[in-house]
mmCIF file of C-alpha atoms and ligand atoms in Angstrom:
data_model
loop_
_atom_site.group_PDB
_atom_site.id
_atom_site.type_symbol
_atom_site.label_atom_id
_atom_site.label_comp_id
_atom_site.label_asym_id
_atom_site.label_seq_id
_atom_site.Cartn_x
_atom_site.Cartn_y
_atom_site.Cartn_z
ATOM 1 C CA MET A 1 11.310 -23.185 4.503
ATOM 2 C CA SER A 2 14.193 -22.359 2.450
ATOM 3 C CA SER A 3 16.037 -23.701 -1.105
ATOM 4 C CA PRO A 4 19.758 -23.851 -0.451
ATOM 5 C CA LEU A 5 19.472 -21.335 -4.069
ATOM 6 C CA GLN A 6 17.130 -18.896 -1.774
ATOM 7 C CA SER A 7 19.353 -18.845 1.283
ATOM 8 C CA ALA A 8 22.619 -17.920 -0.742
ATOM 9 C CA ALA A 9 21.049 -15.854 -2.710
ATOM 10 C CA ALA A 10 20.078 -14.037 0.981
ATOM 11 C CA ALA A 11 24.101 -14.548 1.714
ATOM 12 C CA ARG A 12 24.931 -12.621 -0.793
ATOM 13 C CA ALA A 13 22.316 -9.640 -1.226
ATOM 14 C CA GLY A 14 23.144 -5.811 -0.321
ATOM 15 C CA GLY A 15 19.851 -5.580 0.955
ATOM 16 C CA ARG A 16 16.808 -8.485 2.988
ATOM 17 C CA LEU A 17 13.122 -7.082 2.784
ATOM 18 C CA THR A 18 11.554 -9.144 5.720
ATOM 19 C CA ILE A 19 7.997 -9.471 5.336
ATOM 20 C CA ASP A 20 5.176 -11.128 7.579
ATOM 21 C CA LEU A 21 2.127 -12.649 6.214
ATOM 22 C CA ALA A 22 1.035 -13.702 9.235
ATOM 23 C CA ALA A 23 1.110 -9.942 10.618
ATOM 24 C CA LEU A 24 -0.775 -9.015 7.964
ATOM 25 C CA LYS A 25 -2.926 -11.279 8.546
ATOM 26 C CA SER A 26 -3.649 -10.121 11.933
ATOM 27 C CA ASN A 27 -3.660 -6.926 10.575
ATOM 28 C CA TYR A 28 -6.507 -7.883 8.581
ATOM 29 C CA ARG A 29 -8.597 -9.319 11.004
ATOM 30 C CA ARG A 30 -8.083 -6.514 13.741
ATOM 31 C CA LEU A 31 -9.442 -3.713 11.090
ATOM 32 C CA CYS A 32 -12.848 -7.183 10.857
ATOM 33 C CA GLU A 33 -12.808 -6.198 13.963
ATOM 34 C CA GLU A 34 -12.186 -2.309 13.761
ATOM 35 C CA ILE A 35 -15.708 -2.663 11.756
ATOM 36 C CA GLY A 36 -17.312 -5.169 12.996
ATOM 37 C CA PRO A 37 -19.601 -8.315 12.029
ATOM 38 C CA GLY A 38 -22.031 -6.359 9.715
ATOM 39 C CA VAL A 39 -19.089 -5.551 6.791
ATOM 40 C CA ALA A 40 -16.965 -6.943 4.946
ATOM 41 C CA CYS A 41 -13.029 -6.115 4.494
ATOM 42 C CA ALA A 42 -12.081 -5.402 1.053
ATOM 43 C CA ALA A 43 -8.597 -4.731 0.454
ATOM 44 C CA ALA A 44 -6.663 -2.925 -1.836
ATOM 45 C CA VAL A 45 -3.529 -3.624 -3.443
ATOM 46 C CA LYS A 46 -1.995 -1.509 -5.514
ATOM 47 C CA ALA A 47 1.183 -1.074 -6.364
ATOM 48 C CA ASP A 48 2.149 -3.978 -6.416
ATOM 49 C CA GLY A 49 0.721 -4.827 -3.101
ATOM 50 C CA TYR A 50 1.910 -1.366 -1.695
ATOM 51 C CA GLY A 51 4.731 -2.767 -3.095
ATOM 52 C CA LEU A 52 5.216 -5.788 -0.402
ATOM 53 C CA GLY A 53 4.476 -7.766 -4.251
ATOM 54 C CA ILE A 54 1.797 -9.112 -5.006
ATOM 55 C CA GLY A 55 2.408 -12.015 -6.175
ATOM 56 C CA ARG A 56 2.473 -13.250 -1.780
ATOM 57 C CA VAL A 57 0.353 -10.091 -0.460
ATOM 58 C CA GLY A 58 -3.148 -11.143 -2.448
ATOM 59 C CA PRO A 59 -2.758 -14.933 -1.843
ATOM 60 C CA ALA A 60 -2.118 -14.192 1.946
ATOM 61 C CA LEU A 61 -5.429 -11.752 1.909
ATOM 62 C CA ALA A 62 -7.415 -14.582 0.011
ATOM 63 C CA ASP A 63 -6.161 -17.084 3.082
ATOM 64 C CA ALA A 64 -7.501 -14.215 5.241
ATOM 65 C CA GLY A 65 -11.349 -14.133 4.364
ATOM 66 C CA VAL A 66 -10.660 -11.113 1.986
ATOM 67 C CA ARG A 67 -12.772 -11.817 -0.876
ATOM 68 C CA ARG A 68 -12.868 -8.325 -3.551
ATOM 69 C CA PHE A 69 -9.025 -6.745 -4.654
ATOM 70 C CA PHE A 70 -8.730 -3.229 -5.516
ATOM 71 C CA VAL A 71 -6.008 -2.541 -7.763
ATOM 72 C CA ALA A 72 -4.889 0.658 -9.895
ATOM 73 C CA HIS A 73 -3.876 -1.062 -13.306
ATOM 74 C CA PHE A 74 -5.907 -3.461 -15.462
ATOM 75 C CA ASP A 75 -2.254 -5.765 -15.795
ATOM 76 C CA GLU A 76 -2.078 -5.281 -11.863
ATOM 77 C CA ALA A 77 -5.729 -7.702 -12.059
ATOM 78 C CA LEU A 78 -3.674 -9.757 -14.155
ATOM 79 C CA ARG A 79 -0.516 -9.972 -11.793
ATOM 80 C CA LEU A 80 -3.058 -10.587 -8.717
ATOM 81 C CA LYS A 81 -5.137 -13.896 -10.413
ATOM 82 C CA SER A 82 -1.955 -15.786 -11.137
ATOM 83 C CA ALA A 83 -0.536 -15.242 -8.095
ATOM 84 C CA LEU A 84 -4.539 -16.161 -6.879
ATOM 85 C CA ALA A 85 -4.274 -19.155 -9.186
ATOM 86 C CA ALA A 86 -0.823 -20.370 -8.364
ATOM 87 C CA ARG A 87 -1.954 -20.746 -4.189
ATOM 88 C CA THR A 88 -5.366 -20.257 -3.751
ATOM 89 C CA PRO A 89 -8.388 -23.439 -3.670
ATOM 90 C CA SER A 90 -10.025 -22.350 -6.255
ATOM 91 C CA ALA A 91 -13.093 -21.876 -4.244
ATOM 92 C CA VAL A 92 -11.920 -19.058 -2.849
ATOM 93 C CA VAL A 93 -10.675 -18.013 -6.194
ATOM 94 C CA ALA A 94 -14.643 -18.222 -7.613
ATOM 95 C CA ALA A 95 -15.205 -15.931 -4.718
ATOM 96 C CA CYS A 96 -13.077 -13.606 -5.077
ATOM 97 C CA GLU A 97 -14.216 -10.335 -7.500
ATOM 98 C CA ILE A 98 -10.313 -8.212 -8.428
ATOM 99 C CA PHE A 99 -11.570 -4.690 -8.955
ATOM 100 C CA VAL A 100 -10.131 -1.638 -11.815
ATOM 101 C CA LEU A 101 -9.894 1.717 -10.184
ATOM 102 C CA ASN A 102 -8.484 3.786 -13.003
ATOM 103 C CA GLY A 103 -11.874 1.867 -14.931
ATOM 104 C CA LEU A 104 -12.038 1.700 -18.820
ATOM 105 C CA ILE A 105 -9.923 3.433 -19.457
ATOM 106 C CA ALA A 106 -7.405 1.464 -18.422
ATOM 107 C CA ALA A 107 -8.423 -1.373 -20.644
ATOM 108 C CA PRO A 108 -11.140 -2.170 -23.474
ATOM 109 C CA SER A 109 -14.246 -4.019 -22.331
ATOM 110 C CA ALA A 110 -13.340 -7.375 -23.871
ATOM 111 C CA ASP A 111 -10.297 -7.229 -22.169
ATOM 112 C CA TYR A 112 -12.114 -7.339 -18.332
ATOM 113 C CA LEU A 113 -14.824 -9.498 -20.075
ATOM 114 C CA GLY A 114 -11.836 -11.552 -21.228
ATOM 115 C CA GLU A 115 -9.905 -11.771 -18.156
ATOM 116 C CA ASP A 116 -13.410 -11.685 -15.620
ATOM 117 C CA VAL A 117 -12.212 -8.702 -14.015
ATOM 118 C CA ARG A 118 -14.447 -5.330 -13.094
ATOM 119 C CA PRO A 119 -14.131 -2.336 -14.060
ATOM 120 C CA VAL A 120 -14.907 0.741 -11.744
ATOM 121 C CA LEU A 121 -16.526 3.184 -13.847
ATOM 122 C CA ASN A 122 -15.456 6.449 -13.010
ATOM 123 C CA SER A 123 -17.631 8.970 -15.586
ATOM 124 C CA LEU A 124 -20.289 9.206 -17.475
ATOM 125 C CA GLY A 125 -19.182 8.144 -20.640
ATOM 126 C CA GLU A 126 -17.314 4.575 -19.112
ATOM 127 C CA VAL A 127 -21.206 4.435 -17.994
ATOM 128 C CA ASP A 128 -22.409 4.387 -21.011
ATOM 129 C CA GLN A 129 -19.365 1.757 -21.990
ATOM 130 C CA TRP A 130 -19.822 -1.136 -19.516
ATOM 131 C CA HIS A 131 -23.587 -0.346 -20.567
ATOM 132 C CA LYS A 132 -22.808 -0.753 -24.632
ATOM 133 C CA ALA A 133 -21.120 -3.728 -23.852
ATOM 134 C CA SER A 134 -23.341 -5.128 -21.885
ATOM 135 C CA ALA A 135 -26.031 -6.078 -25.366
ATOM 136 C CA ALA A 136 -23.346 -6.562 -27.116
ATOM 137 C CA ALA A 137 -22.712 -9.565 -24.973
ATOM 138 C CA ASP A 138 -26.241 -10.286 -24.330
ATOM 139 C CA LYS A 139 -25.822 -9.981 -20.185
ATOM 140 C CA ALA A 140 -25.789 -8.319 -16.850
ATOM 141 C CA LEU A 141 -21.847 -6.974 -16.800
ATOM 142 C CA PRO A 142 -20.666 -6.292 -12.826
ATOM 143 C CA ALA A 143 -18.953 -3.248 -11.747
ATOM 144 C CA ALA A 144 -18.424 -0.567 -9.177
ATOM 145 C CA LEU A 145 -18.959 3.000 -10.362
ATOM 146 C CA HIS A 146 -17.315 4.917 -8.246
ATOM 147 C CA VAL A 147 -18.717 8.755 -7.267
ATOM 148 C CA ASP A 148 -16.758 11.884 -6.257
ATOM 149 C CA THR A 149 -18.393 13.239 -3.178
ATOM 150 C CA GLY A 150 -15.131 15.654 -2.894
ATOM 151 C CA MET A 151 -11.759 14.146 -3.879
ATOM 152 C CA CYS A 152 -12.025 16.153 -7.610
ATOM 153 C CA ARG A 153 -9.607 13.131 -8.718
ATOM 154 C CA LEU A 154 -11.654 9.965 -9.904
ATOM 155 C CA GLY A 155 -15.322 9.176 -9.956
ATOM 156 C CA LEU A 156 -18.880 10.561 -11.587
ATOM 157 C CA PRO A 157 -18.432 13.875 -10.437
ATOM 158 C CA ASP A 158 -21.903 15.701 -8.861
ATOM 159 C CA ASN A 159 -23.416 17.467 -12.192
ATOM 160 C CA GLU A 160 -22.968 13.553 -13.909
ATOM 161 C CA PHE A 161 -24.012 12.164 -11.422
ATOM 162 C CA GLN A 162 -27.016 14.294 -11.493
ATOM 163 C CA THR A 163 -27.525 13.334 -15.160
ATOM 164 C CA LEU A 164 -27.562 10.001 -14.621
ATOM 165 C CA MET A 165 -30.191 9.360 -11.700
ATOM 166 C CA SER A 166 -32.388 11.214 -14.093
ATOM 167 C CA SER A 167 -31.748 8.887 -16.475
ATOM 168 C CA ARG A 168 -31.071 5.827 -14.655
ATOM 169 C CA ALA A 169 -31.630 3.902 -17.686
ATOM 170 C CA ARG A 170 -28.304 4.402 -18.799
ATOM 171 C CA LEU A 171 -27.368 1.524 -16.264
ATOM 172 C CA LYS A 172 -29.421 -1.019 -17.645
ATOM 173 C CA GLY A 173 -27.483 -4.283 -18.277
ATOM 174 C CA ILE A 174 -24.835 -3.116 -15.398
ATOM 175 C CA ASP A 175 -24.592 -5.516 -12.374
ATOM 176 C CA LEU A 176 -23.304 -3.328 -9.665
ATOM 177 C CA ARG A 177 -21.741 -4.868 -6.901
ATOM 178 C CA VAL A 178 -20.142 -2.321 -5.523
ATOM 179 C CA ILE A 179 -21.215 1.423 -5.432
ATOM 180 C CA MET A 180 -18.138 4.243 -3.403
ATOM 181 C CA SER A 181 -17.066 7.086 -2.666
ATOM 182 C CA HIS A 182 -13.227 7.779 -1.622
ATOM 183 C CA LEU A 183 -12.618 10.253 1.440
ATOM 184 C CA ALA A 184 -9.658 13.266 0.617
ATOM 185 C CA CYS A 185 -8.943 12.848 5.142
ATOM 186 C CA ALA A 186 -9.420 10.602 6.316
ATOM 187 C CA ASP A 187 -5.945 11.462 8.299
ATOM 188 C CA MET A 188 -6.885 13.705 10.165
ATOM 189 C CA PRO A 189 -10.404 13.013 12.173
ATOM 190 C CA ASP A 190 -11.458 16.667 11.948
ATOM 191 C CA HIS A 191 -11.617 17.897 9.173
ATOM 192 C CA PRO A 192 -14.682 19.383 8.090
ATOM 193 C CA LEU A 193 -14.974 17.795 4.837
ATOM 194 C CA ASN A 194 -14.531 14.205 5.959
ATOM 195 C CA GLN A 195 -18.668 15.227 7.244
ATOM 196 C CA GLN A 196 -19.150 16.919 3.972
ATOM 197 C CA GLN A 197 -17.779 13.519 2.249
ATOM 198 C CA LEU A 198 -20.201 11.899 4.678
ATOM 199 C CA ALA A 199 -23.114 13.456 3.657
ATOM 200 C CA ALA A 200 -23.128 13.422 0.387
ATOM 201 C CA PHE A 201 -22.277 9.812 0.042
ATOM 202 C CA LYS A 202 -24.968 8.870 1.664
ATOM 203 C CA GLU A 203 -27.022 10.577 -0.252
ATOM 204 C CA ILE A 204 -25.451 9.287 -3.208
ATOM 205 C CA ARG A 205 -26.031 5.041 -1.594
ATOM 206 C CA ALA A 206 -29.892 6.199 -0.890
ATOM 207 C CA ALA A 207 -30.331 5.656 -3.904
ATOM 208 C CA PHE A 208 -28.878 1.889 -4.909
ATOM 209 C CA ALA A 209 -30.284 0.420 -1.651
ATOM 210 C CA ASP A 210 -29.634 -2.348 -2.966
ATOM 211 C CA THR A 211 -26.036 -2.136 -3.789
ATOM 212 C CA PRO A 212 -23.443 -1.965 -1.512
ATOM 213 C CA ALA A 213 -21.454 0.656 -1.252
ATOM 214 C CA SER A 214 -18.350 1.192 0.399
ATOM 215 C CA PHE A 215 -16.806 4.579 1.250
ATOM 216 C CA ALA A 216 -13.812 4.248 4.386
ATOM 217 C CA ASN A 217 -10.555 3.356 3.380
ATOM 218 C CA SER A 218 -7.066 2.730 6.066
ATOM 219 C CA SER A 219 -7.362 5.921 8.155
ATOM 220 C CA GLY A 220 -11.344 6.244 7.496
ATOM 221 C CA ILE A 221 -12.857 2.733 9.288
ATOM 222 C CA PHE A 222 -11.533 5.033 12.040
ATOM 223 C CA LEU A 223 -13.066 7.253 11.361
ATOM 224 C CA GLY A 224 -16.257 5.238 13.766
ATOM 225 C CA PRO A 225 -18.763 3.579 12.446
ATOM 226 C CA ASP A 226 -21.328 6.037 10.267
ATOM 227 C CA TYR A 227 -18.546 6.030 8.076
ATOM 228 C CA HIS A 228 -18.116 1.564 7.927
ATOM 229 C CA PHE A 229 -21.038 1.447 5.015
ATOM 230 C CA ASP A 230 -21.059 -1.722 3.837
ATOM 231 C CA VAL A 231 -17.081 -2.711 2.686
ATOM 232 C CA ALA A 232 -14.547 -0.977 3.820
ATOM 233 C CA ARG A 233 -11.288 -0.385 1.403
ATOM 234 C CA PRO A 234 -8.558 -0.708 3.786
ATOM 235 C CA GLY A 235 -4.296 -0.398 2.432
ATOM 236 C CA VAL A 236 -2.129 1.183 3.745
ATOM 237 C CA ALA A 237 -3.018 0.390 7.303
ATOM 238 C CA LEU A 238 -2.665 -4.182 6.057
ATOM 239 C CA TYR A 239 0.665 -3.558 5.012
ATOM 240 C CA GLY A 240 1.229 -2.356 8.766
ATOM 241 C CA ILE A 241 1.255 1.833 7.899
ATOM 242 C CA ASN A 242 -0.468 3.609 11.502
ATOM 243 C CA PRO A 243 -3.610 4.758 9.872
ATOM 244 C CA LEU A 244 -4.149 7.197 13.364
ATOM 245 C CA PRO A 245 -0.753 9.595 12.560
ATOM 246 C CA GLY A 246 -0.097 11.413 16.720
ATOM 247 C CA ARG A 247 -1.627 8.095 17.953
ATOM 248 C CA VAL A 248 -0.938 4.764 18.695
ATOM 249 C CA ASN A 249 -0.780 2.363 15.680
ATOM 250 C CA PRO A 250 -3.112 -0.169 16.393
ATOM 251 C CA MET A 251 -0.927 -2.180 13.726
ATOM 252 C CA ARG A 252 1.451 -4.542 13.559
ATOM 253 C CA GLN A 253 4.203 -4.152 11.907
ATOM 254 C CA VAL A 254 4.627 -5.989 8.534
ATOM 255 C CA VAL A 255 8.021 -4.864 7.162
ATOM 256 C CA ARG A 256 11.259 -5.484 8.178
ATOM 257 C CA LEU A 257 14.376 -3.894 6.017
ATOM 258 C CA GLN A 258 18.011 -5.006 6.311
ATOM 259 C CA GLY A 259 20.959 -3.534 4.807
ATOM 260 C CA LYS A 260 24.357 -5.030 4.462
ATOM 261 C CA ILE A 261 27.636 -3.880 5.710
ATOM 262 C CA LEU A 262 30.658 -4.193 2.877
ATOM 263 C CA GLN A 263 32.843 -1.722 4.545
ATOM 264 C CA LEU A 264 34.074 -0.011 7.487
ATOM 265 C CA ARG A 265 36.629 3.386 7.342
ATOM 266 C CA GLU A 266 38.303 4.817 10.425
ATOM 267 C CA ILE A 267 38.692 8.452 10.218
ATOM 268 C CA ASP A 268 41.344 10.082 12.544
ATOM 269 C CA ALA A 269 41.258 13.830 11.264
ATOM 270 C CA PRO A 270 38.628 16.227 9.965
ATOM 271 C CA GLN A 271 37.318 15.032 6.446
ATOM 272 C CA SER A 272 34.271 15.587 4.472
ATOM 273 C CA VAL A 273 32.004 11.835 3.339
ATOM 274 C CA GLY A 274 29.953 11.064 0.598
ATOM 275 C CA TYR A 275 29.003 12.876 -2.332
ATOM 276 C CA GLY A 276 29.535 16.550 -2.158
ATOM 277 C CA ALA A 277 31.441 16.214 1.098
ATOM 278 C CA ALA A 278 28.066 17.581 2.655
ATOM 279 C CA TYR A 279 29.119 15.588 5.974
ATOM 280 C CA GLN A 280 32.072 17.033 7.386
ATOM 281 C CA ALA A 281 33.309 14.391 9.889
ATOM 282 C CA ALA A 282 35.346 17.467 12.801
ATOM 283 C CA GLY A 283 37.479 14.752 14.796
ATOM 284 C CA PRO A 284 37.402 10.372 15.445
ATOM 285 C CA MET A 285 34.694 8.822 13.982
ATOM 286 C CA ARG A 286 34.295 5.254 12.266
ATOM 287 C CA ILE A 287 32.196 4.372 9.430
ATOM 288 C CA ALA A 288 30.441 2.312 7.743
ATOM 289 C CA THR A 289 29.379 1.450 4.089
ATOM 290 C CA VAL A 290 26.098 -0.192 3.447
ATOM 291 C CA ALA A 291 24.850 -1.446 0.362
ATOM 292 C CA VAL A 292 21.722 -0.537 0.416
ATOM 293 C CA GLY A 293 20.691 3.457 -1.958
ATOM 294 C CA TYR A 294 17.950 6.038 -3.456
ATOM 295 C CA ALA A 295 17.124 2.749 -6.268
ATOM 296 C CA ASP A 296 16.947 0.912 -3.578
ATOM 297 C CA GLY A 297 13.773 3.068 -2.950
ATOM 298 C CA TYR A 298 15.963 4.696 0.311
ATOM 299 C CA LEU A 299 15.268 8.284 -0.806
ATOM 300 C CA ARG A 300 17.723 10.784 -0.816
ATOM 301 C CA ALA A 301 15.549 13.040 0.911
ATOM 302 C CA LEU A 302 17.383 10.861 3.693
ATOM 303 C CA SER A 303 20.665 12.140 3.616
ATOM 304 C CA ASP A 304 21.467 13.235 6.754
ATOM 305 C CA ARG A 305 18.721 12.890 8.047
ATOM 306 C CA GLY A 306 18.222 9.093 8.097
ATOM 307 C CA HIS A 307 18.845 6.470 11.404
ATOM 308 C CA ALA A 308 19.345 2.905 11.117
ATOM 309 C CA TRP A 309 19.804 0.484 14.871
ATOM 310 C CA ILE A 310 21.948 -2.533 15.458
ATOM 311 C CA GLY A 311 20.042 -4.431 17.750
ATOM 312 C CA ASP A 312 18.649 -1.663 20.151
ATOM 313 C CA ARG A 313 21.747 1.147 19.210
ATOM 314 C CA ARG A 314 20.149 3.121 16.746
ATOM 315 C CA ILE A 315 22.581 5.372 14.601
ATOM 316 C CA ASP A 316 22.503 8.931 12.103
ATOM 317 C CA VAL A 317 22.870 8.164 8.644
ATOM 318 C CA VAL A 318 25.585 10.394 7.997
ATOM 319 C CA GLY A 319 26.325 12.882 3.925
ATOM 320 C CA ARG A 320 24.255 12.125 0.959
ATOM 321 C CA VAL A 321 22.261 8.892 0.547
ATOM 322 C CA SER A 322 24.007 7.823 -2.759
ATOM 323 C CA MET A 323 22.458 4.954 -5.889
ATOM 324 C CA ASP A 324 23.785 2.043 -3.841
ATOM 325 C CA LEU A 325 25.061 2.854 -0.737
ATOM 326 C CA LEU A 326 24.779 4.546 2.449
ATOM 327 C CA ALA A 327 26.849 5.896 5.241
ATOM 328 C CA LEU A 328 26.737 5.574 8.840
ATOM 329 C CA ASP A 329 28.301 6.736 11.908
ATOM 330 C CA VAL A 330 29.198 3.524 13.847
ATOM 331 C CA THR A 331 31.463 5.112 15.978
ATOM 332 C CA ALA A 332 29.622 3.904 19.284
ATOM 333 C CA ILE A 333 28.810 0.848 18.413
ATOM 334 C CA PRO A 334 31.540 -1.454 20.065
ATOM 335 C CA GLY A 335 34.187 -2.640 16.551
ATOM 336 C CA ASP A 336 32.229 -6.274 17.016
ATOM 337 C CA ALA A 337 29.003 -5.192 17.014
ATOM 338 C CA ALA A 338 29.994 -4.167 13.027
ATOM 339 C CA VAL A 339 32.155 -5.663 10.718
ATOM 340 C CA PRO A 340 31.705 -5.815 6.902
ATOM 341 C CA GLY A 341 28.458 -8.639 6.751
ATOM 342 C CA THR A 342 26.346 -7.241 9.518
ATOM 343 C CA PHE A 343 23.082 -6.085 8.464
ATOM 344 C CA VAL A 344 22.090 -3.560 9.824
ATOM 345 C CA ASP A 345 18.021 -2.693 10.245
ATOM 346 C CA LEU A 346 17.127 0.720 8.077
ATOM 347 C CA PHE A 347 13.323 0.660 9.407
ATOM 348 C CA ASP A 348 12.829 1.615 13.507
ATOM 349 C CA PRO A 349 12.436 -1.879 14.848
ATOM 350 C CA GLU A 350 8.807 -0.265 16.596
ATOM 351 C CA THR A 351 7.774 2.452 14.044
ATOM 352 C CA GLY A 352 8.961 0.631 11.147
ATOM 353 C CA ALA A 353 8.712 2.543 7.821
ATOM 354 C CA ASP A 354 6.195 5.321 9.023
ATOM 355 C CA SER A 355 9.330 7.459 11.361
ATOM 356 C CA LEU A 356 11.605 6.959 8.533
ATOM 357 C CA ALA A 357 8.903 8.815 5.787
ATOM 358 C CA ALA A 358 8.587 11.346 8.243
ATOM 359 C CA GLU A 359 12.896 12.167 8.423
ATOM 360 C CA ALA A 360 12.016 12.319 4.875
ATOM 361 C CA GLY A 361 9.346 14.259 4.520
ATOM 362 C CA THR A 362 7.634 11.833 3.229
ATOM 363 C CA ILE A 363 4.754 9.074 4.443
ATOM 364 C CA GLY A 364 5.219 5.631 4.904
ATOM 365 C CA TYR A 365 2.921 4.985 1.887
ATOM 366 C CA GLU A 366 5.831 6.412 -0.629
ATOM 367 C CA ILE A 367 8.551 4.778 1.248
ATOM 368 C CA LEU A 368 7.189 1.039 1.146
ATOM 369 C CA THR A 369 6.344 1.603 -2.906
ATOM 370 C CA SER A 370 9.543 2.765 -3.432
ATOM 371 C CA LEU A 371 11.145 -0.334 -1.994
ATOM 372 C CA GLY A 372 13.087 -1.555 -4.798
ATOM 373 C CA GLN A 373 13.939 -4.476 -6.337
ATOM 374 C CA ARG A 374 17.046 -5.872 -5.161
ATOM 375 C CA TYR A 375 16.732 -6.863 -2.102
ATOM 376 C CA HIS A 376 16.614 -10.258 -0.792
ATOM 377 C CA ARG A 377 12.676 -10.839 -0.595
ATOM 378 C CA GLU A 378 11.830 -13.530 2.187
ATOM 379 C CA TYR A 379 8.178 -13.795 3.781
ATOM 380 C CA LEU A 380 7.067 -15.629 6.449
ATOM 381 C CA GLY A 381 4.086 -16.996 8.088
ATOM 382 C CA ASP A 382 2.072 -18.446 5.204
HETATM 383 C C1 PLP B 401 -5.315 3.557 -2.314
HETATM 384 C C2 PLP B 401 -7.200 3.814 -2.502
HETATM 385 C C3 PLP B 401 -8.209 2.658 -0.719
HETATM 386 C C4 PLP B 401 -7.101 2.086 -0.026
HETATM 387 O O1 PLP B 401 -6.755 3.364 0.563
HETATM 388 P P1 PLP B 401 -5.473 3.506 2.232
HETATM 389 O O2 PLP B 401 -5.252 5.026 2.593
HETATM 390 O O3 PLP B 401 -4.365 2.560 1.596
HETATM 391 O O4 PLP B 401 -6.474 2.778 3.079
HETATM 392 C C5 PLP B 401 -9.377 2.936 -1.311
HETATM 393 N N1 PLP B 401 -9.754 3.593 -1.939
HETATM 394 C C6 PLP B 401 -9.766 3.726 -2.793
HETATM 395 C C7 PLP B 401 -9.925 4.750 -4.316
HETATM 396 C C8 PLP B 401 -8.163 3.656 -2.748
HETATM 397 O O5 PLP B 401 -7.461 4.509 -3.944
#
């Protein structure tokens, strides 16, 4: 139920973001089915739950069964913690582990200890640092260990991993909860790097027989059981983005994005529309100005490229997207279906952020994580 205050804010908003938590949970269950009963499914909820709001996404995922969360920054872990404390039964919260991918560079060991958040150790130096923290605290301290198998981003490079293997005492006092690596090309099933990384990770995990191993992101899950190990680590597929580019999306849409028409302009003589006079109307047209722009994450790259929907009618974005506004060609829309105050859909009802991303020359991840703070956000299906 929304309060009168909330519905007033919803009516005033220039844009609306509707997030279907039931679809989010259903996507989680779909991924659990894909990996089968013997494998756990964690969730990546970094970047404010991929832009959808960690305050609601985190607790909804915990409700669906997630017990291991991955964030990038330490403060994201704190926000997740308070969201869980507010909305999740304490017995469930007690069973949840939050891992910070950016590791001990992201915050001092004492902060991790104080907040009961687990670092992902990304280098030999961090292993040593956590080992020392354990000695100082006089108890074993939980952490994940990230080994790089070909991403060349975070994690122990091969030479550091070999050094660690020849001096395993450095791990003393570290309660390894997860050993992990990350795929670079999981969305390209035929890319040879997948198999190379898999072979490298199999060797690594063989040295940690008792530690849960985690390898697959969303797309990695669909590379098949060899890639599943003990814990999958999807993010984007939970939020409805297609983990199988070029194939049918197995996930449900989670996000609906709408913008409000502010004004209509009847054009009868040739004239230009918007900044830079970048769009030239050749003849009679009707233009709708909508209260969403690049400051809301509707990327400027969508100028003259994006589309919107009124009911099932697809319309074109014309001219440049500006900071707070975009223009639509509503010439073919019956007058009473596009009036000031009408909300138009800015995501394709079937393909969601994915097709908008393609039009902008980017990926659904960037569309979702760019969504701005000015939308009225409504959460359904909790
Ligand atoms: C973001 C991230 C994930 C989740 O990836 P998706 O492609 O969104 O499923 C998993 N592991 C690591 C290390 C990540 O950075």
